[in-house]
Amino acid sequence: MAAVGDIGIDLGSSNIIIHMRGRGIVRNEPALLAYDQSIDKVLFYGADAYRLVGREPSHIQVYRPLQNGVIQDYRMLTSMLHHIVQEVVGRRVVNRPRAVMAVSAMANELEKRQLIIGMFDAGARRTQLIDRPLAAALGALPVLKDPYGRLVADIGGATTDIAVIAGGQIASRTIIQAAGDTFTDAIIRYVRLKHNLLIGFRTAEDIKCAIGTVYPLGDASLSLPVAGRNLISGLPKQIEIFRDEVAEAMEEALRQLIEGLHGVIERIPPELANDVFENGILLTGGGAMLKGLQEAISEEMQIRCITADRPQECVALGCGYAVEHLAELMELTGENRRKGT
Ligand SMILES: Nc1ncnc2c1ncn2[C@@H]1O[C@H](COP(=O)(O)OP(=O)(O)OP(=O)(O)O)[C@@H](O)[C@H]1O
Ligand SMILES: [Mg+2]
């Protein structure tokens, strides 16, 4: 039986989000840490490390331990997990919580094992891994045995996980590289080419979230002051960037995402394709918060597209739901429970 304190965890390339039974979402932090090579010590985790991005002194490195769903540095990853999970569950010897963690399709068996061990060291009694799009679907629509085929696209920072889910199981799934960061990178490129201005990742993220849209919505003349380095003079410079420029910058990234979705839908078995056309596409993940994305995909693909409530939290919420229904879930997926030790 699930207990108060059991956790659901979405370990993403961009953010680590934790749901705790009885308390809801208790953490949503950038999945980063800042490491000081000169003293071999991690200085900051999460939001504190994010503040250093683009301003780190030479002896400090900001790590993203997970990239494109693949573990880049196991030591850094376990250090981050340990820190963030312990903050949430405390240092317990007895009554340690159970955990459900969502993993990307890119994770191999060794990485999965490493994640389970890392979670045990971080304080979880036992960790069950589930597929990310299944967790996303459960977070948006908490019904395990929903018999209808649904297409879920979990648009993260680095990757978009796409799956058709029917009856609590994954009927087909794939992963594409076009996701939230593709739009951010496109803004950096555009500002460099059009304004000869070099801007950092955080600045481009701020532009995207504040005025970015991929579909004509609201006031096109909205603008934002943007500071960077002039590539010709080498000096700091500020310009004004307009919403329609940001939209132009992101056109190609939108095309890549839509092409990726298209490729997946073309390969859906015919008996499920009908369900997908009827139920539409469910968008989850932080990338789904991009303004106009739902409208642009619906119009381009001629399929209804719905953004989940609290899209960025769906995977963690789904893990939280799964930890409460673990036995049922395992029966459905036919998997044996993995133990933490
Ligand atoms: N308000 C917003 N508007 C547009 N994009 C947003 C907004 N808020 C967050 N994002 C984008 O969401 C993405 C991160 O989403 P999310 O937290 O789901 O990623 P992740 O799960 O850590 O990554 P991945 O699933 O690739 O491992 C980033 O690209 C970020 O820019
Ligand atoms: Mg994610």
Short mmCIF file of C-alpha atoms and ligand atoms in Angstrom, two decimals:
data_model
loop_
_atom_site.label_atom_id
_atom_site.label_comp_id
_atom_site.label_asym_id
_atom_site.label_seq_id
_atom_site.Cartn_x
_atom_site.Cartn_y
_atom_site.Cartn_z
CA MET A 1 0.00 0.00 0.00
CA ALA A 2 1.29 3.49 -0.84
CA ALA A 3 2.28 5.65 2.10
CA VAL A 4 2.43 9.35 2.74
CA GLY A 5 5.82 10.48 1.55
CA ASP A 6 6.17 8.12 -1.43
CA ILE A 7 7.63 10.10 -4.30
CA GLY A 8 7.26 10.42 -8.05
CA ILE A 9 10.26 11.87 -9.81
CA ASP A 10 10.78 13.30 -13.27
CA LEU A 11 14.48 13.51 -13.89
CA GLY A 12 14.68 15.56 -17.06
CA SER A 13 17.57 17.08 -19.00
CA SER A 14 16.35 20.54 -18.06
CA ASN A 15 14.43 20.12 -14.82
CA ILE A 16 14.03 17.73 -11.94
CA ILE A 17 10.47 17.69 -10.63
CA ILE A 18 9.34 15.75 -7.56
CA HIS A 19 5.83 14.86 -6.46
CA MET A 20 5.27 13.68 -2.92
CA ARG A 21 2.18 11.77 -1.89
CA GLY A 22 0.05 13.90 0.40
CA ARG A 23 1.94 17.09 -0.50
CA GLY A 24 1.81 17.48 -4.30
CA ILE A 25 4.70 18.93 -6.31
CA VAL A 26 7.46 19.68 -3.81
CA ARG A 27 10.38 20.49 -6.13
CA ASN A 28 10.81 21.93 -9.61
CA GLU A 29 14.42 22.88 -10.19
CA PRO A 30 16.85 23.09 -13.08
CA ALA A 31 18.69 19.75 -13.35
CA LEU A 32 22.07 21.40 -12.98
CA LEU A 33 24.97 21.63 -10.62
CA ALA A 34 27.99 23.91 -10.38
CA TYR A 35 31.24 22.12 -9.69
CA ASP A 36 34.49 23.73 -8.54
CA GLN A 37 37.35 21.79 -10.14
CA SER A 38 40.01 23.47 -8.01
CA ILE A 39 38.62 21.98 -4.78
CA ASP A 40 36.74 19.01 -6.31
CA LYS A 41 33.47 20.09 -4.76
CA VAL A 42 29.93 20.77 -5.90
CA LEU A 43 29.09 24.33 -4.92
CA PHE A 44 25.50 24.77 -6.06
CA TYR A 45 22.56 22.69 -7.19
CA GLY A 46 19.39 23.47 -9.11
CA ALA A 47 18.26 27.07 -9.31
CA ASP A 48 21.47 28.31 -7.63
CA ALA A 49 23.56 26.63 -10.33
CA TYR A 50 21.28 28.00 -13.09
CA ARG A 51 22.04 31.55 -11.99
CA LEU A 52 25.69 30.91 -12.88
CA VAL A 53 25.01 29.73 -16.46
CA GLY A 54 26.99 31.95 -18.80
CA ARG A 55 28.76 33.72 -15.93
CA GLU A 56 30.79 30.90 -14.43
CA PRO A 57 34.44 31.66 -13.56
CA SER A 58 37.03 29.41 -15.26
CA HIS A 59 37.47 26.99 -12.35
CA ILE A 60 33.71 26.42 -12.00
CA GLN A 61 31.79 24.27 -14.42
CA VAL A 62 28.01 24.11 -14.65
CA TYR A 63 27.01 20.52 -15.45
CA ARG A 64 23.84 19.17 -16.90
CA PRO A 65 24.33 15.56 -15.72
CA LEU A 66 21.61 14.26 -18.05
CA GLN A 67 21.62 15.30 -21.67
CA ASN A 68 19.21 14.12 -24.33
CA GLY A 69 17.99 11.58 -21.79
CA VAL A 70 21.49 10.07 -21.55
CA ILE A 71 23.63 10.15 -18.40
CA GLN A 72 26.67 12.35 -19.10
CA ASP A 73 28.37 12.01 -15.76
CA TYR A 74 27.17 9.42 -13.29
CA ARG A 75 29.03 10.93 -10.31
CA MET A 76 27.45 14.33 -10.92
CA LEU A 77 24.03 12.81 -11.50
CA THR A 78 24.06 10.86 -8.23
CA SER A 79 25.36 13.91 -6.38
CA MET A 80 22.43 15.97 -7.73
CA LEU A 81 19.87 13.24 -7.01
CA HIS A 82 21.25 12.77 -3.53
CA HIS A 83 21.08 16.47 -2.74
CA ILE A 84 17.63 17.20 -4.15
CA VAL A 85 15.91 13.98 -3.05
CA GLN A 86 17.36 14.21 0.47
CA GLU A 87 16.09 17.76 0.80
CA VAL A 88 12.63 16.40 0.09
CA VAL A 89 12.60 13.14 2.04
CA GLY A 90 15.10 13.99 4.80
CA ARG A 91 17.72 11.61 6.17
CA ARG A 92 15.70 8.58 7.13
CA VAL A 93 16.97 5.21 8.20
CA VAL A 94 13.54 3.67 8.65
CA ASN A 95 10.32 4.45 6.85
CA ARG A 96 12.09 5.42 3.67
CA PRO A 97 9.70 6.28 0.84
CA ARG A 98 9.12 4.28 -2.29
CA ALA A 99 9.72 6.01 -5.59
CA VAL A 100 8.59 5.88 -9.17
CA MET A 101 10.91 7.56 -11.64
CA ALA A 102 10.26 8.27 -15.31
CA VAL A 103 12.98 7.36 -17.76
CA SER A 104 13.61 8.29 -21.33
CA ALA A 105 13.56 5.78 -24.18
CA MET A 106 17.26 6.59 -24.58
CA ALA A 107 18.25 5.04 -21.22
CA ASN A 108 19.94 1.63 -21.51
CA GLU A 109 19.79 -1.19 -18.94
CA LEU A 110 23.03 -0.13 -17.23
CA GLU A 111 21.83 3.45 -16.88
CA LYS A 112 18.50 2.28 -15.49
CA ARG A 113 20.33 0.17 -12.91
CA GLN A 114 22.52 3.15 -12.03
CA LEU A 115 19.47 5.35 -11.53
CA ILE A 116 17.89 2.80 -9.18
CA ILE A 117 21.10 2.57 -7.14
CA GLY A 118 21.40 6.38 -7.15
CA MET A 119 17.85 6.67 -5.82
CA PHE A 120 18.55 4.14 -3.07
CA ASP A 121 21.61 6.14 -1.99
CA ALA A 122 19.48 9.28 -2.11
CA GLY A 123 16.98 7.83 0.38
CA ALA A 124 14.35 5.85 -1.54
CA ARG A 125 13.58 2.37 -0.22
CA ARG A 126 12.68 1.00 -3.62
CA THR A 127 12.45 2.60 -7.05
CA GLN A 128 10.33 1.53 -9.98
CA LEU A 129 11.12 3.01 -13.36
CA ILE A 130 8.35 3.76 -15.84
CA ASP A 131 8.35 5.04 -19.38
CA ARG A 132 8.21 8.81 -19.62
CA PRO A 133 5.29 9.17 -22.03
CA LEU A 134 3.23 6.74 -19.96
CA ALA A 135 3.92 8.86 -16.88
CA ALA A 136 3.03 12.00 -18.87
CA ALA A 137 -0.30 10.47 -19.93
CA LEU A 138 -1.09 9.35 -16.37
CA GLY A 139 -0.26 12.82 -15.07
CA ALA A 140 -2.64 14.45 -17.52
CA LEU A 141 -5.34 11.82 -17.34
CA PRO A 142 -5.02 9.69 -14.23
CA VAL A 143 -6.83 6.59 -15.46
CA LEU A 144 -4.74 3.45 -15.71
CA LYS A 145 -7.05 1.41 -17.86
CA ASP A 146 -8.17 4.07 -20.31
CA PRO A 147 -8.86 1.79 -23.29
CA TYR A 148 -8.65 4.46 -25.99
CA GLY A 149 -5.47 4.97 -27.95
CA ARG A 150 -3.98 8.36 -27.17
CA LEU A 151 -0.99 10.05 -28.69
CA VAL A 152 1.11 11.83 -26.12
CA ALA A 153 3.96 14.15 -27.03
CA ASP A 154 6.05 15.09 -24.01
CA ILE A 155 8.04 18.09 -25.21
CA GLY A 156 10.98 18.50 -22.87
CA GLY A 157 14.04 20.65 -23.17
CA ALA A 158 16.26 18.36 -25.20
CA THR A 159 13.93 15.70 -26.55
CA THR A 160 10.31 15.05 -27.38
CA ASP A 161 9.06 11.65 -26.27
CA ILE A 162 6.11 10.53 -28.35
CA ALA A 163 3.97 7.48 -27.70
CA VAL A 164 0.62 5.97 -28.44
CA ILE A 165 -0.82 4.65 -25.21
CA ALA A 166 -3.77 2.29 -24.94
CA GLY A 167 -5.04 0.43 -21.90
CA GLY A 168 -2.20 1.65 -19.68
CA GLN A 169 0.45 0.33 -22.04
CA ILE A 170 2.66 1.80 -24.69
CA ALA A 171 1.62 0.61 -28.14
CA SER A 172 4.36 2.45 -30.00
CA ARG A 173 6.89 5.06 -29.04
CA THR A 174 9.68 7.12 -30.40
CA ILE A 175 11.88 10.02 -29.45
CA ILE A 176 12.81 13.02 -31.57
CA GLN A 177 15.50 15.61 -31.02
CA ALA A 178 13.31 18.67 -31.72
CA ALA A 179 12.09 20.06 -28.37
CA GLY A 180 12.05 23.21 -26.23
CA ASP A 181 15.78 23.92 -26.55
CA THR A 182 15.51 23.76 -30.36
CA PHE A 183 13.40 26.95 -30.15
CA THR A 184 15.80 28.62 -27.72
CA ASP A 185 18.83 27.80 -29.88
CA ALA A 186 16.98 29.18 -32.92
CA ILE A 187 16.53 32.53 -31.11
CA ILE A 188 20.26 32.68 -30.27
CA ARG A 189 21.12 32.03 -33.95
CA TYR A 190 18.62 34.56 -35.26
CA VAL A 191 19.79 37.38 -32.96
CA ARG A 192 23.39 36.66 -33.92
CA LEU A 193 22.68 36.72 -37.66
CA LYS A 194 20.16 39.54 -37.77
CA HIS A 195 21.47 41.86 -35.05
CA ASN A 196 25.13 40.81 -34.81
CA LEU A 197 24.47 40.27 -31.15
CA LEU A 198 25.68 37.33 -29.12
CA ILE A 199 23.19 36.42 -26.40
CA GLY A 200 23.38 33.63 -23.83
CA PHE A 201 21.08 30.66 -23.33
CA ARG A 202 19.30 32.20 -20.33
CA THR A 203 18.55 35.41 -22.23
CA ALA A 204 17.14 33.45 -25.17
CA GLU A 205 15.00 31.38 -22.77
CA ASP A 206 13.63 34.57 -21.25
CA ILE A 207 12.77 35.95 -24.70
CA LYS A 208 11.04 32.71 -25.70
CA CYS A 209 8.96 32.47 -22.53
CA ALA A 210 8.06 36.18 -22.37
CA ILE A 211 7.15 37.08 -25.95
CA GLY A 212 7.74 33.96 -28.09
CA THR A 213 4.87 32.56 -30.08
CA VAL A 214 4.68 30.18 -33.03
CA TYR A 215 1.16 31.15 -34.05
CA PRO A 216 -0.29 34.62 -34.56
CA LEU A 217 -1.70 35.33 -31.10
CA GLY A 218 -2.12 38.55 -29.20
CA ASP A 219 -0.14 41.72 -29.79
CA ALA A 220 2.47 41.26 -32.58
CA SER A 221 4.20 44.50 -31.64
CA LEU A 222 5.20 43.25 -28.17
CA SER A 223 8.91 43.70 -27.65
CA LEU A 224 11.63 43.12 -25.10
CA PRO A 225 14.97 44.84 -24.49
CA VAL A 226 17.80 42.35 -24.96
CA ALA A 227 21.41 42.76 -23.92
CA GLY A 228 24.36 40.88 -25.36
CA ARG A 229 27.77 41.36 -26.94
CA ASN A 230 28.05 43.16 -30.25
CA LEU A 231 29.96 40.79 -32.52
CA ILE A 232 31.54 43.62 -34.51
CA SER A 233 32.65 46.01 -31.77
CA GLY A 234 33.00 43.32 -29.08
CA LEU A 235 31.23 45.65 -26.65
CA PRO A 236 28.02 45.13 -24.67
CA LYS A 237 24.94 46.33 -26.52
CA GLN A 238 21.20 46.46 -26.01
CA ILE A 239 18.57 46.05 -28.72
CA GLU A 240 14.80 45.77 -28.81
CA ILE A 241 13.48 42.44 -30.08
CA PHE A 242 9.90 42.17 -31.37
CA ARG A 243 7.46 39.30 -31.11
CA ASP A 244 7.22 38.84 -34.90
CA GLU A 245 11.00 38.52 -35.10
CA VAL A 246 10.96 35.82 -32.44
CA ALA A 247 8.20 34.03 -34.36
CA GLU A 248 10.31 34.18 -37.53
CA ALA A 249 13.33 32.89 -35.62
CA MET A 250 11.38 29.85 -34.41
CA GLU A 251 9.73 28.88 -37.73
CA GLU A 252 12.30 26.25 -38.67
CA ALA A 253 12.25 24.70 -35.18
CA LEU A 254 8.45 24.42 -35.40
CA ARG A 255 8.77 22.73 -38.78
CA GLN A 256 11.22 20.18 -37.32
CA LEU A 257 8.88 19.38 -34.43
CA ILE A 258 5.88 19.00 -36.73
CA GLU A 259 7.84 16.80 -39.14
CA GLY A 260 8.87 14.60 -36.23
CA LEU A 261 5.26 14.23 -35.09
CA HIS A 262 4.18 13.55 -38.63
CA GLY A 263 6.70 10.74 -38.99
CA VAL A 264 5.37 9.09 -35.83
CA ILE A 265 1.71 9.38 -36.78
CA GLU A 266 2.41 7.86 -40.20
CA ARG A 267 3.71 4.72 -38.51
CA ILE A 268 0.83 4.19 -36.08
CA PRO A 269 -0.94 0.84 -36.61
CA PRO A 270 -4.23 1.51 -38.42
CA GLU A 271 -6.45 0.27 -35.60
CA LEU A 272 -4.95 2.88 -33.27
CA ALA A 273 -4.79 5.66 -35.84
CA ASN A 274 -8.53 6.07 -35.68
CA ASP A 275 -8.42 6.52 -31.89
CA VAL A 276 -5.65 9.07 -32.27
CA PHE A 277 -7.62 11.05 -34.83
CA GLU A 278 -10.65 11.01 -32.55
CA ASN A 279 -8.85 11.81 -29.30
CA GLY A 280 -6.29 14.16 -30.73
CA ILE A 281 -2.73 14.76 -29.56
CA LEU A 282 -2.01 15.43 -25.92
CA LEU A 283 0.89 17.81 -25.35
CA THR A 284 2.85 17.70 -22.10
CA GLY A 285 6.30 18.87 -20.96
CA GLY A 286 7.65 22.36 -20.42
CA GLY A 287 8.09 22.80 -24.17
CA ALA A 288 4.29 22.58 -24.58
CA MET A 289 4.02 25.92 -22.76
CA LEU A 290 5.34 27.72 -25.84
CA LYS A 291 2.57 30.08 -26.85
CA GLY A 292 0.70 29.10 -29.98
CA LEU A 293 2.21 25.62 -30.19
CA GLN A 294 -1.07 23.82 -29.67
CA GLU A 295 -2.75 25.98 -32.32
CA ALA A 296 0.13 25.63 -34.81
CA ILE A 297 0.27 21.83 -34.53
CA SER A 298 -3.53 21.50 -34.78
CA GLU A 299 -3.62 23.64 -37.90
CA GLU A 300 -0.64 22.05 -39.63
CA MET A 301 -1.61 18.45 -38.92
CA GLN A 302 -5.37 18.85 -39.01
CA ILE A 303 -5.64 16.92 -35.74
CA ARG A 304 -7.04 18.30 -32.53
CA CYS A 305 -4.26 19.11 -30.15
CA ILE A 306 -4.72 19.63 -26.41
CA THR A 307 -2.17 20.97 -23.97
CA ALA A 308 -2.46 19.30 -20.57
CA ASP A 309 -3.08 21.39 -17.47
CA ARG A 310 0.28 22.04 -15.77
CA PRO A 311 2.11 20.44 -18.72
CA GLN A 312 5.58 20.65 -17.20
CA GLU A 313 4.48 18.77 -14.09
CA CYS A 314 2.61 15.97 -15.89
CA VAL A 315 5.43 13.41 -15.80
CA ALA A 316 6.06 13.92 -12.07
CA LEU A 317 2.31 13.88 -11.35
CA GLY A 318 2.01 10.66 -13.38
CA CYS A 319 4.88 9.11 -11.39
CA GLY A 320 3.07 10.17 -8.22
CA TYR A 321 -0.09 8.47 -9.49
CA ALA A 322 1.90 5.37 -10.46
CA VAL A 323 3.46 5.02 -7.01
CA GLU A 324 -0.06 4.87 -5.58
CA HIS A 325 -1.12 2.23 -8.09
CA LEU A 326 2.10 0.29 -8.38
CA ALA A 327 0.73 -3.23 -8.15
CA GLU A 328 -1.93 -2.53 -10.78
CA LEU A 329 0.56 -0.82 -13.03
CA MET A 330 3.04 -3.68 -12.85
CA GLU A 331 0.31 -6.12 -13.67
CA LEU A 332 -0.63 -4.10 -16.72
CA THR A 333 2.90 -3.69 -18.02
CA GLY A 334 3.77 -7.26 -17.03
CA GLU A 335 6.99 -6.10 -15.45
CA ASN A 336 8.46 -7.47 -12.26
CA ARG A 337 9.07 -4.92 -9.63
CA ARG A 338 12.70 -3.78 -9.55
CA LYS A 339 14.17 -3.54 -6.15
CA GLY A 340 16.39 -0.75 -4.95
CA THR A 341 19.05 -3.11 -3.67
N1 LIG B 1 6.59 29.50 -20.40
C1 LIG B 1 7.28 28.78 -21.27
N2 LIG B 1 7.17 29.02 -22.59
C2 LIG B 1 7.87 28.29 -23.48
N3 LIG B 1 8.72 27.29 -23.15
C3 LIG B 1 8.87 27.01 -21.84
C4 LIG B 1 8.17 27.74 -20.83
N4 LIG B 1 8.54 27.24 -19.62
C5 LIG B 1 9.43 26.26 -19.86
N5 LIG B 1 9.63 26.10 -21.19
C6 LIG B 1 10.54 25.19 -21.87
O1 LIG B 1 10.35 23.89 -21.39
C7 LIG B 1 11.54 23.14 -21.64
C8 LIG B 1 11.83 22.28 -20.45
O2 LIG B 1 10.77 21.42 -20.28
P1 LIG B 1 10.82 20.22 -19.23
O3 LIG B 1 11.05 20.76 -17.87
O4 LIG B 1 9.60 19.40 -19.44
O5 LIG B 1 12.13 19.48 -19.75
P2 LIG B 1 12.85 18.19 -19.19
O6 LIG B 1 11.82 17.17 -18.84
O7 LIG B 1 13.78 18.55 -18.12
O8 LIG B 1 13.69 17.76 -20.44
P3 LIG B 1 13.73 16.38 -21.23
O9 LIG B 1 12.32 15.83 -21.18
O10 LIG B 1 14.20 16.75 -22.60
O11 LIG B 1 14.71 15.51 -20.51
C9 LIG B 1 12.65 24.15 -21.91
O12 LIG B 1 12.98 24.12 -23.29
C10 LIG B 1 11.98 25.47 -21.54
O13 LIG B 1 12.44 26.54 -22.32
MG MG B 2 10.72 15.73 -19.45
#
